[in-house]
Amino acid sequence: MCRKTYFEAIISIVMARKTITIKETLPKLASLMDLLSAEEHEVFEQRMTLHAFRRNEIIYSEGDASTYLHCLIAGKVKIQKKGVGGRPQIVRVIKPVDFFGYRAAFAGQNYASGALAFEPSVVVRIPMATIISTLIENPRLGWFFIERLSKDLGRADERTVNLTQKHIRGRLAESLLFLRDSYGLEEDGSTLSIYLSREDLANLSNMTTSNAIRTLSAFAQEKIIAIDGKKIKLLDIPKLEKINRIG
Amino acid sequence: MCRKTYFEAIISIVMARKTITIKETLPKLASLMDLLSAEEHEVFEQRMTLHAFRRNEIIYSEGDASTYLHCLIAGKVKIQKKGVGGRPQIVRVIKPVDFFGYRAAFAGQNYASGALAFEPSVVVRIPMATIISTLIENPRLGWFFIERLSKDLGRADERTVNLTQKHIRGRLAESLLFLRDSYGLEEDGSTLSIYLSREDLANLSNMTTSNAIRTLSAFAQEKIIAIDGKKIKLLDIPKLEKINRIG
DNA sequence: ATATTTTTGTGCCGTAAAACATATTTCGAA
DNA sequence: TTCGAAATATGTTTTACGGCACAAAAATAT
């Protein structure tokens, strides 16, 4: 982790060909900040800090004390959990402006999963102590988190069933569609806007890296996708959806 | 589903060799009811209904409108979700006095999983509309659900990794330990207090029924467990834990 | 009590996917 | 630029597990 000044954070982002100013940061947090009273808003603003992370940098690790709520302002983040023999599994991905890293504190636990930056990212941190004490007073803030937790829990159950029951091709197809839904496509309307390693793709789809590469090649051969280094073009989305559906 | 009067519900439970009276029901709901004001308490009491379910009876189905919060007063319940080709997967189990069936309503969805009684069960229903409108006013009630959802989400992520990465023996060992933690042991200190079919055990452990039977037999041969019909005795818990740990 | 269906228990086989081995390419650092 | 280390790619081997078939036992209905 590297805690940085606003200035440094902004510079990092600019280097990643995106621009962000302090003026832009607060409005992005609006979905949460709008729920607060004037005094609460003031307290939050005072206590929040801005941080920049490089590609693959750790935002927090499994086992860390869950001290802060995180909000991704810019960039892309993966939430992953170690399994048998330390083999990581990506359980969620975060896009701007999503909140993350709050579950463990609500459950009174240390982090059960770690957060890493897929690419240069800017994160706002707010102490969980502030969140929880405000929550006890402000039911609208409570509802904010109830909705998010409920949706995440639904997705987690869905994911458990899909990862355990589908075959490799189905799981990879699902991951590709999931990445499209999460991060969208580039201007050409077919290239995924996220470039992740084959290893990450494997950890997202519950397979070995070899099999992620192999199956990706098979999809390319079948003209379902096109591969150009880390760039993946989705050529035949109906077919991907079919492969995903039938498992 | 069969909606019953208090009287009928009590009779069903008595038939299952358990007794429950109306006087006992409310105190069991205390963890939630204690958070309410006198007026709120009154409203809840008025709107809640008591229901009895027979063995294997459906409490609610996947796709149903998520109209009620459920609380299990007596019995045992499984929450399951259909996957590829309708193959069910048990995602959670419920013991008294646990709340369930509230996530979907909070997320604004229909039920994404169904609830079935493992054995004769008594359930209290409270309309989700009542819960949500009370929640907006009462932050303590909000916190009640935030904690539960956060713990469930942690367990769901844990489960995803375990079910996908562990081998059959590891998954079955985990399920047996999980059932012990959820429902406890009988007076002998080693027999699981829940008798589930091999099929249920398979759906809990993500394997085919054949493999659940096979692996269970293997454990029995190795003197890790003892099988007597549906009764399962855990003989060597350290060994079970080891098998669970190494996957 | 008897018949019928469901659940449990085993063996065998085929296959999907992991493990392993080894090029080849790309990338980062000196 | 050159070197070493990752990341990507692909073929081969091994194995865990699902699928299927069938028998026995138990539960349920008649």
PDB file of C-alpha atoms (C1' of nucleotides) in Angstrom, chain B residues 87 166-168 171 206-208 210-211 214, chain D residues 15-22 26-28:
ATOM      1  CA  ARG B  87     -29.406 -30.074 -10.394  1.00  0.00           C
ATOM      2  CA  LYS B 166     -11.302 -29.254  -2.600  1.00  0.00           C
ATOM      3  CA  HIS B 167     -11.444 -32.864  -3.693  1.00  0.00           C
ATOM      4  CA  ILE B 168     -14.356 -35.170  -2.949  1.00  0.00           C
ATOM      5  CA  ARG B 171     -15.696 -31.678   0.554  1.00  0.00           C
ATOM      6  CA  ASN B 206     -21.251 -30.847  -4.649  1.00  0.00           C
ATOM      7  CA  MET B 207     -20.939 -34.428  -5.819  1.00  0.00           C
ATOM      8  CA  THR B 208     -23.131 -37.184  -7.245  1.00  0.00           C
ATOM      9  CA  SER B 210     -23.073 -42.376  -5.916  1.00  0.00           C
ATOM     10  CA  ASN B 211     -19.913 -40.613  -4.866  1.00  0.00           C
ATOM     11  CA  ARG B 214     -18.949 -44.351  -1.983  1.00  0.00           C
TER      12      ARG B 214
ATOM     13  C1'  DT D  15      -6.511 -39.293 -12.518  1.00  0.00           C
ATOM     14  C1'  DA D  16     -10.552 -37.859 -10.220  1.00  0.00           C
ATOM     15  C1'  DC D  17     -15.049 -38.018 -10.848  1.00  0.00           C
ATOM     16  C1'  DG D  18     -19.412 -38.391 -13.386  1.00  0.00           C
ATOM     17  C1'  DG D  19     -22.432 -41.686 -15.871  1.00  0.00           C
ATOM     18  C1'  DC D  20     -24.505 -45.893 -16.124  1.00  0.00           C
ATOM     19  C1'  DA D  21     -26.043 -50.416 -14.868  1.00  0.00           C
ATOM     20  C1'  DC D  22     -27.745 -53.324 -11.564  1.00  0.00           C
ATOM     21  C1'  DA D  26     -35.722 -49.885   3.125  1.00  0.00           C
ATOM     22  C1'  DA D  27     -39.630 -47.105   2.988  1.00  0.00           C
ATOM     23  C1'  DT D  28     -44.323 -46.410   1.481  1.00  0.00           C
TER      24       DT D  28
END
